[in-house]
XYZ file of C-alpha atoms in Angstrom:
556
model
C -0.020 0.498 0.023
C 1.517 3.511 -1.290
C 1.015 7.052 0.546
C 2.058 10.291 -0.949
C 1.374 13.051 1.798
C 4.217 15.701 0.144
C 5.737 14.882 2.527
C 6.822 10.597 3.706
C 5.655 7.232 1.512
C 3.107 4.887 3.555
C 4.316 1.332 2.305
C 3.433 -1.772 3.579
C 0.618 0.292 5.369
C 2.746 2.316 7.653
C 5.119 5.175 6.897
C 9.048 3.516 6.262
C 10.766 6.884 7.581
C 14.841 5.974 5.723
C 17.511 8.929 7.331
C 20.847 10.001 6.578
C 22.290 11.219 9.608
C 26.370 12.464 8.237
C 29.235 13.997 10.727
C 28.809 17.736 10.007
C 32.100 19.607 9.494
C 32.776 22.012 11.728
C 32.969 24.635 8.424
C 29.172 23.869 8.367
C 28.255 24.474 12.453
C 30.355 27.476 12.133
C 28.723 28.326 8.368
C 24.865 27.881 10.576
C 25.891 30.229 13.880
C 27.446 32.483 11.056
C 23.846 33.016 9.767
C 22.110 32.761 12.615
C 24.495 35.922 13.566
C 23.772 36.985 11.157
C 20.359 37.465 11.575
C 19.946 38.315 14.441
C 21.259 41.836 13.655
C 19.498 41.962 10.395
C 15.669 41.768 11.410
C 14.571 44.223 9.325
C 14.739 41.921 5.874
C 12.096 39.573 4.307
C 15.683 38.667 2.681
C 17.592 37.272 5.620
C 14.348 35.490 5.988
C 14.680 33.917 2.248
C 17.722 33.220 3.454
C 17.063 30.635 6.791
C 14.520 29.272 5.056
C 16.640 27.985 2.723
C 19.125 27.332 4.056
C 17.192 25.222 6.357
C 15.213 22.908 4.064
C 18.720 22.316 2.071
C 19.069 20.714 5.549
C 17.282 18.958 7.004
C 17.483 16.303 6.268
C 21.681 15.943 7.326
C 21.005 18.403 10.318
C 18.017 18.800 12.006
C 17.845 19.724 14.994
C 20.231 22.466 12.960
C 17.818 22.700 9.976
C 14.606 24.114 13.383
C 17.152 26.980 14.831
C 17.414 28.379 12.075
C 14.132 27.949 11.022
C 12.632 29.538 14.557
C 14.709 32.658 14.003
C 13.394 32.517 9.676
C 9.433 32.511 12.116
C 10.302 34.705 14.954
C 12.249 37.488 12.101
C 8.843 36.663 10.253
C 6.598 37.094 12.695
C 8.465 41.001 13.410
C 7.659 41.346 9.856
C 4.654 40.522 10.791
C 5.536 38.420 6.570
C 3.015 36.272 6.918
C 4.270 34.380 4.129
C 7.666 33.312 5.519
C 5.360 32.606 8.689
C 3.862 30.209 6.569
C 6.271 28.726 4.661
C 8.307 28.265 7.328
C 6.475 26.530 10.178
C 5.625 24.494 6.838
C 9.068 23.326 6.848
C 9.042 22.940 10.866
C 6.120 20.175 11.094
C 8.134 18.450 7.864
C 11.331 18.403 10.071
C 9.365 17.172 12.845
C 7.646 14.497 10.456
C 11.098 13.782 10.592
C 11.878 13.574 12.666
C 8.890 11.061 14.534
C 8.631 14.517 16.488
C 4.442 14.027 15.499
C 3.092 16.307 18.471
C 5.084 18.702 17.094
C 4.838 18.602 13.846
C 0.883 18.903 14.555
C 1.314 22.122 16.021
C 3.857 23.563 13.325
C 1.353 21.883 10.735
C -2.161 24.445 13.050
C 0.468 27.344 13.644
C 0.933 26.889 9.457
C -2.541 26.933 8.902
C -4.184 30.003 10.956
C -1.559 31.913 8.979
C -2.499 30.030 5.150
C -6.633 31.064 6.203
C -5.716 34.710 6.965
C -4.178 35.321 3.824
C -6.567 32.578 1.997
C -2.906 30.989 0.727
C -5.296 27.482 -0.195
C -2.432 26.083 -1.487
C -0.931 26.355 1.901
C -4.253 24.886 3.399
C -3.860 21.905 0.850
C -1.128 21.131 1.979
C -1.367 21.572 6.202
C -3.989 19.196 5.980
C -2.870 16.672 4.350
C 0.489 16.594 6.263
C -1.700 16.484 9.114
C -4.148 13.490 7.626
C -1.075 11.460 6.973
C 0.404 12.079 10.479
C -2.741 10.915 12.044
C -2.759 7.973 9.750
C 0.057 6.691 10.514
C -0.724 6.714 14.093
C -4.030 5.092 13.773
C -6.299 6.937 13.960
C -8.516 7.204 10.663
C -11.194 8.293 11.213
C -9.389 12.409 12.177
C -6.995 11.734 9.162
C -10.777 11.284 7.207
C -11.587 14.228 8.746
C -8.601 16.400 7.723
C -8.674 15.109 4.044
C -11.870 16.334 3.792
C -10.800 19.591 4.708
C -7.534 19.060 1.772
C -10.195 18.554 -0.511
C -12.113 21.441 -0.532
C -8.716 24.001 -0.850
C -7.514 21.321 -3.540
C -7.474 22.220 -6.992
C -8.739 19.273 -9.163
C -4.661 18.165 -10.204
C -4.323 17.956 -6.257
C -6.920 15.538 -5.429
C -5.524 12.758 -7.517
C -3.225 11.951 -4.200
C -5.916 12.607 -1.639
C -9.086 10.413 -2.955
C -5.804 7.981 -3.105
C -5.143 9.055 0.789
C -8.671 8.835 1.526
C -8.859 5.545 0.298
C -6.168 3.920 2.101
C -8.792 5.417 5.810
C -11.321 3.352 4.519
C -8.979 0.833 3.260
C -7.372 0.072 7.195
C -11.443 0.739 8.429
C -11.498 -2.353 6.161
C -15.142 -0.523 4.674
C -13.119 -2.129 0.847
C -16.474 -0.347 -1.573
C -15.458 2.643 -0.424
C -11.878 2.454 -0.895
C -11.961 1.443 -4.124
C -14.966 3.605 -4.832
C -12.168 6.536 -4.191
C -9.389 5.071 -5.549
C -10.859 4.651 -8.714
C -11.543 8.511 -8.378
C -7.536 9.097 -7.699
C -7.286 7.041 -10.896
C -9.157 9.824 -13.311
C -8.219 12.736 -12.070
C -4.069 11.000 -12.437
C -4.744 10.150 -16.270
C -6.193 13.222 -16.792
C -2.924 15.622 -15.496
C -0.358 12.405 -16.851
C 0.584 10.919 -13.646
C 1.922 7.672 -14.405
C 3.847 7.803 -10.501
C 0.707 8.260 -9.251
C -1.592 6.630 -11.416
C 0.394 3.109 -11.131
C 0.682 3.874 -7.364
C -3.051 3.832 -7.456
C -2.531 0.852 -9.395
C -0.583 -1.181 -7.095
C -3.556 0.070 -3.997
C -6.855 -0.922 -5.477
C -4.724 -4.115 -5.865
C -3.870 -4.772 -2.920
C -7.863 -4.356 -1.912
C -8.387 -7.592 -3.975
C -6.012 -9.469 -2.213
C -7.145 -8.411 0.572
C -10.301 -10.310 -0.093
C -8.462 -12.748 -1.676
C -9.716 -11.833 -5.007
C -6.494 -12.828 -7.075
C -7.361 -13.163 -10.277
C -8.524 -9.638 -9.524
C -6.098 -8.586 -8.296
C -3.254 -9.493 -10.748
C -4.485 -7.080 -13.218
C -4.326 -3.790 -11.263
C -0.775 -5.331 -10.157
C 0.484 -5.684 -13.890
C -1.218 -2.802 -15.047
C 1.220 -0.818 -12.311
C 3.983 -2.740 -13.180
C 3.539 -2.133 -16.575
C 3.796 2.125 -15.929
C 6.096 1.282 -13.601
C 8.968 -0.213 -16.021
C 8.012 2.171 -18.755
C 9.060 4.882 -16.117
C 11.896 3.561 -14.497
C 10.371 2.921 -11.303
C 11.971 0.371 -10.135
C 10.638 0.400 -6.876
C 7.304 0.155 -7.547
C 8.119 -3.295 -9.690
C 10.119 -4.404 -6.056
C 5.864 -3.815 -4.967
C 4.303 -5.841 -8.075
C 7.464 -9.062 -7.663
C 5.598 -8.763 -3.583
C 2.362 -9.044 -4.500
C 2.921 -11.526 -7.227
C 4.975 -13.416 -4.741
C 2.044 -13.474 -1.506
C -0.642 -14.389 -3.932
C 1.697 -17.361 -4.795
C 1.852 -17.623 -2.027
C -1.756 -17.401 -0.538
C -1.997 -20.451 -3.568
C 0.658 -22.694 -1.860
C 2.436 -22.077 -5.759
C 5.935 -21.391 -3.190
C 7.830 -22.497 -5.495
C 7.067 -18.943 -7.833
C 6.354 -17.403 -5.034
C 10.012 -17.667 -4.938
C 10.592 -17.037 -8.206
C 8.510 -13.705 -7.656
C 11.085 -12.994 -4.100
C 14.295 -13.886 -6.618
C 13.220 -11.353 -9.090
C 12.100 -8.579 -6.259
C 15.618 -9.002 -4.924
C 17.372 -8.734 -7.577
C 16.192 -4.909 -8.411
C 16.904 -4.134 -4.787
C 20.201 -4.782 -4.714
C 20.552 -3.462 -8.541
C 18.410 0.427 -6.914
C 20.747 -0.571 -3.314
C 17.090 0.207 -1.643
C 18.539 -1.031 1.709
C 14.867 -2.186 3.422
C 13.637 -3.734 0.663
C 16.209 -6.036 0.210
C 16.131 -7.077 3.670
C 12.861 -7.564 2.875
C 13.233 -9.475 -0.207
C 15.734 -11.770 1.641
C 13.015 -12.675 4.159
C 9.958 -13.447 1.678
C 12.859 -15.944 -0.352
C 13.640 -17.047 3.324
C 9.792 -18.180 4.632
C 8.491 -19.197 1.819
C 11.780 -22.518 1.668
C 11.338 -22.341 5.471
C 7.640 -23.445 4.981
C 8.680 -25.546 1.892
C 10.626 -27.169 5.056
C 13.859 -26.307 2.855
C 15.394 -26.090 5.201
C 19.121 -25.305 4.531
C 17.979 -23.982 1.365
C 15.839 -21.403 4.203
C 18.546 -20.169 6.637
C 21.140 -18.329 4.312
C 18.249 -16.552 3.248
C 17.205 -16.021 7.025
C 20.247 -15.247 8.248
C 21.570 -12.753 4.943
C 18.096 -11.000 6.502
C 18.915 -10.840 9.766
C 23.169 -9.231 9.413
C 21.002 -6.344 7.480
C 18.211 -5.402 9.643
C 20.691 -5.273 12.704
C 22.659 -2.801 10.376
C 19.655 -1.154 9.693
C 17.999 -1.354 12.914
C 14.581 -3.087 10.985
C 13.213 -4.347 14.221
C 10.294 -6.699 12.667
C 12.373 -8.383 9.616
C 15.047 -8.307 13.334
C 12.234 -10.197 15.177
C 10.498 -12.298 11.801
C 13.906 -13.786 10.709
C 15.259 -14.370 13.925
C 12.102 -16.667 15.136
C 11.970 -18.541 12.024
C 16.303 -19.499 12.786
C 15.470 -20.143 15.597
C 12.700 -23.079 14.351
C 15.049 -24.245 11.296
C 18.241 -24.854 14.613
C 15.914 -26.458 15.969
C 14.825 -28.940 13.575
C 17.710 -29.544 12.684
C 19.049 -30.036 16.885
C 21.488 -27.175 17.238
C 19.571 -26.466 20.283
C 22.069 -24.008 20.645
C 21.832 -21.642 17.679
C 17.737 -21.414 18.630
C 18.224 -21.219 21.746
C 20.033 -17.264 20.635
C 17.893 -16.638 18.600
C 14.888 -17.589 19.803
C 16.807 -15.522 22.391
C 16.529 -12.052 20.062
C 13.133 -12.757 18.799
C 12.164 -12.055 22.166
C 13.830 -8.799 22.341
C 12.897 -7.521 18.661
C 9.144 -9.002 20.383
C 9.323 -6.713 23.596
C 11.241 -3.629 22.050
C 8.258 -3.333 18.682
C 5.600 -3.915 21.877
C 7.226 -1.204 23.029
C 6.982 0.861 20.243
C 3.785 -0.142 19.843
C 2.866 0.873 23.045
C 4.076 4.152 22.434
C 2.607 4.560 19.152
C -0.941 3.472 21.489
C -0.341 5.900 23.530
C 0.956 8.908 21.462
C -1.970 7.634 20.039
C -3.976 8.754 22.427
C -2.429 11.517 23.652
C -3.133 13.058 20.628
C -6.682 11.503 20.406
C -6.695 13.239 23.329
C -5.690 16.182 22.041
C -8.052 16.336 19.573
C -11.092 16.442 22.368
C -9.571 19.179 24.005
C -9.985 21.055 21.104
C -12.963 20.291 19.831
C -14.758 20.708 23.230
C -12.990 23.925 23.309
C -14.170 25.245 19.933
C -17.405 24.133 21.712
C -16.870 26.045 23.972
C -15.753 28.925 21.966
C -18.873 28.091 19.290
C -21.314 28.428 22.720
C -19.774 31.732 23.710
C -20.700 32.861 20.177
C -24.301 31.185 20.507
C -25.012 33.200 23.998
C -23.836 36.708 23.086
C -26.284 35.412 19.501
C -29.247 34.741 21.714
C -28.852 37.665 24.493
C -28.455 39.945 20.750
C -31.943 38.825 19.827
C -33.487 37.060 23.344
C -36.433 40.286 23.733
C -37.353 39.176 20.256
C -36.955 35.269 20.117
C -38.781 35.219 24.058
C -41.779 36.942 22.154
C -41.271 34.451 19.698
C -41.991 31.465 22.050
C -44.879 33.371 23.929
C -46.518 33.645 20.815
C -46.167 30.275 19.716
C -46.943 29.144 22.752
C -50.298 30.390 23.417
C -51.096 29.731 19.811
C -50.255 25.471 21.035
C -52.547 26.241 23.637
C -55.369 27.711 22.440
C -54.784 24.688 19.953
C -54.565 21.853 22.847
C -57.072 24.054 23.906
C -59.757 24.384 21.690
C -58.810 20.401 20.040
C -59.790 19.107 23.537
C -62.937 21.105 24.102
C -63.504 19.311 20.635
C -62.272 16.341 22.361
C -64.595 16.401 25.204
C -67.307 17.259 23.003
C -67.116 14.006 21.343
C -66.287 11.601 23.985
C -69.592 13.366 26.054
C -72.046 13.119 22.637
C -70.328 9.183 22.004
C -71.364 8.443 25.629
C -74.570 10.449 25.647
C -75.115 7.818 22.076
C -73.846 4.820 24.420
C -76.063 6.400 26.998
C -79.646 6.632 24.566
C -78.404 3.606 22.880
C -78.508 1.835 26.143
C -81.266 3.024 27.599
C -84.005 2.377 24.238
C -82.399 -1.988 24.309
C -83.161 -1.831 28.202
C -87.213 0.206 26.849
C -87.483 -2.645 24.447
C -85.976 -4.982 26.690
C -88.624 -4.113 29.214
C -91.487 -3.814 26.204
C -90.162 -7.332 25.026
C -91.059 -8.483 28.916
C -93.602 -6.545 29.450
C -95.449 -8.020 26.053
C -94.397 -12.003 27.303
C -95.833 -11.449 30.452
C -98.994 -9.656 29.580
C -99.548 -12.737 27.159
C -99.361 -15.293 29.970
C -101.417 -13.190 31.441
C -103.760 -13.412 28.271
C -103.622 -17.284 27.929
C -104.349 -17.169 32.163
C -107.365 -14.421 31.144
C -109.125 -16.781 28.011
C -109.159 -19.426 30.824
C -110.886 -18.049 33.250
C -112.982 -16.871 30.601
C -113.651 -20.316 29.511
C -114.107 -21.367 33.331
C -116.231 -18.747 34.166
C -118.110 -19.934 31.274
C -118.418 -23.288 32.014
C -119.726 -22.440 35.361
C -121.943 -20.264 33.763
C -122.886 -23.420 31.950
C -123.197 -25.824 34.662
C -125.195 -23.379 37.142
C -128.002 -23.692 34.456
C -128.287 -26.778 33.808
C -128.438 -27.361 37.315
C -132.041 -25.181 37.597
C -133.059 -28.347 36.134
C -131.647 -31.176 38.847
C -132.944 -31.576 41.650
C -131.864 -29.227 44.821
C -129.765 -31.539 45.885
C -127.864 -32.630 42.414
C -128.033 -28.436 42.792
C -126.463 -28.826 45.716
C -123.539 -30.607 44.453
C -123.312 -28.703 41.263
C -123.203 -24.940 43.249
C -119.909 -26.966 45.123
C -117.748 -28.103 42.993
C -117.613 -24.976 40.980
C -116.364 -22.660 43.890
C -113.680 -25.492 44.384
C -113.018 -25.117 40.903
C -112.818 -21.100 41.438
C -111.149 -20.992 43.981
C -108.395 -23.229 42.635
C -108.087 -21.999 39.543
C -107.798 -18.727 41.162
C -105.023 -19.788 43.442
C -102.804 -21.830 40.765
C -103.353 -18.675 37.666
C -101.526 -16.245 41.061
C -98.960 -18.232 40.894
C -98.042 -18.754 37.295
C -99.177 -14.727 37.760
C -97.091 -13.828 40.017
C -93.821 -16.313 38.699
C -93.582 -14.259 35.872
C -93.945 -11.135 36.948
C -90.892 -11.891 39.755
C -88.911 -12.119 36.355
C -88.827 -9.317 34.861
C -89.857 -7.180 37.855
C -87.614 -9.453 40.980
C -87.691 -6.814 43.803
C -91.105 -5.415 42.634
C -92.716 -6.762 45.431
C -90.587 -5.973 47.841
C -90.182 -3.118 47.968
C -94.386 -2.729 47.770
C -94.129 -4.461 50.909
C -91.458 -2.087 52.308
C -92.744 1.165 51.756
C -96.079 -0.041 52.427
C -96.295 -3.146 55.124
C -99.752 -3.127 55.810
C -101.025 -4.240 52.615
C -103.358 -7.285 52.169
C -102.006 -10.363 49.599
C -104.884 -8.784 47.466
C -103.636 -5.287 47.231
C -100.572 -6.593 46.392
C -102.214 -8.815 43.795
C -103.903 -5.100 42.566
C -101.194 -3.175 42.579
C -98.901 -5.575 40.707
C -101.812 -6.502 37.766
C -101.409 -2.324 37.466
C -97.877 -2.276 37.695
C -98.671 -4.061 33.318
C -101.776 -1.048 32.837
C -104.290 -4.084 32.266
C -107.807 -3.190 32.255
C -110.263 -2.752 35.054
C -112.035 -6.121 32.967
C -109.029 -7.594 32.959
C -108.606 -7.257 36.296
C -111.664 -8.230 37.145
C -111.343 -11.604 34.588
C -108.371 -12.616 36.894
C -109.630 -12.027 40.025
C -113.200 -13.718 39.337
C -114.250 -9.320 40.523
């Protein structure tokens, strides 16, 4: 994976910073001291700022500490002269130097100062560069979301031809977050711009990154297509490092597919080119890749010399990851060969290197936490300042807001009351309708039961009329009989009327109390002195019976 943040390259998902530290001659130091003395005595000329800046930029790799002194002096003079361009350039330069010597917090502070000045004069190029470099630092420290925020801000200030590199870096962020679809989308945007601007190296880099995505999701055939495209462009423009990336990637794919012979061929070609361009880091990496492939094949005698060379070179360059990996495998090889003395030696080396890597990881994690905490504090401070501004604005419009608020509140209350009253009216209407329906239902039910009783009463009346008619006929018949027989018939008639009177009242009482169960109880409670006949008469009157019907029922 490759990243170009203007000041460094990202390889194998981490920034590899190779610094050339050389012994400075006493004459060079005297020249720097003389320049600083001259600058102290001539603080009214922007030309001295330019001279200090150029010298600092010239020696920033070989003499970073002296470069920092020169740049700081240039900043002092620029500040006195209110020379904004000098301030912007030197804060960016300081950021680059601190980034180079891995003082990331200082670098971010420098770039942020550069941002303040570049924004004050609408210098979009410098603003974009500062955001991009801050994003690169945050990305290398694992603060992906904050890096993304800065890359997106850099996009706002970037001209079209510069957006290709930023899109590539945004793609890297999404790659690290395993959001591969988003990563591919930004890589494609990057390539489109780089093709338009003729940036062949940029296109090759992005093709490699796309290949890395497909390799990660194990779509090796598609990954190979993009690696080949990158390789073709790298050969065309003479980018030998790009060719090494291609060969290493193909070797890793072959190893993943257990095609170890092919992987060794690719890694050996990568080693050959790395030695041609004398890139010590790539040489160490290629030596390890070859040795590891032989180790996987269990050809330990072939693996051993490559891993020994990798270990020795990595020791001289102090490349901890390669030391740790090569020592671990060498320990395994010597263990397999029963050479326990060497196995133990490399196991101890592996442990030391692993501890150092863990320490470096812990330091990086600590720095990540510090940077994250710093940004959270900055965010809180920004929120606080924004809140103060909001409060000032609120106070300025407080009266108007208050009036509007009360008007709205009043309207809401009116609407609420209106809705509530309307709702209550509707509820009351529904309740009344329910009561009315219930009342009607009860009345209909009562009417039906009254009709049922009356029907029963009418049957009783019909029966009484039949008995009355029979008694009358018997009386008429008895006139033609002797007196003794006539007396018997009269006795029968009396018994018949008396028995029927009892039976019909029992039947009537049964049906009446089914509907008016509490009638007689309430009647006795209110009028305890009523006779039985009066109670019966009250029941008949309750049913609105006519005098004729009552007379028929009572045989009176």
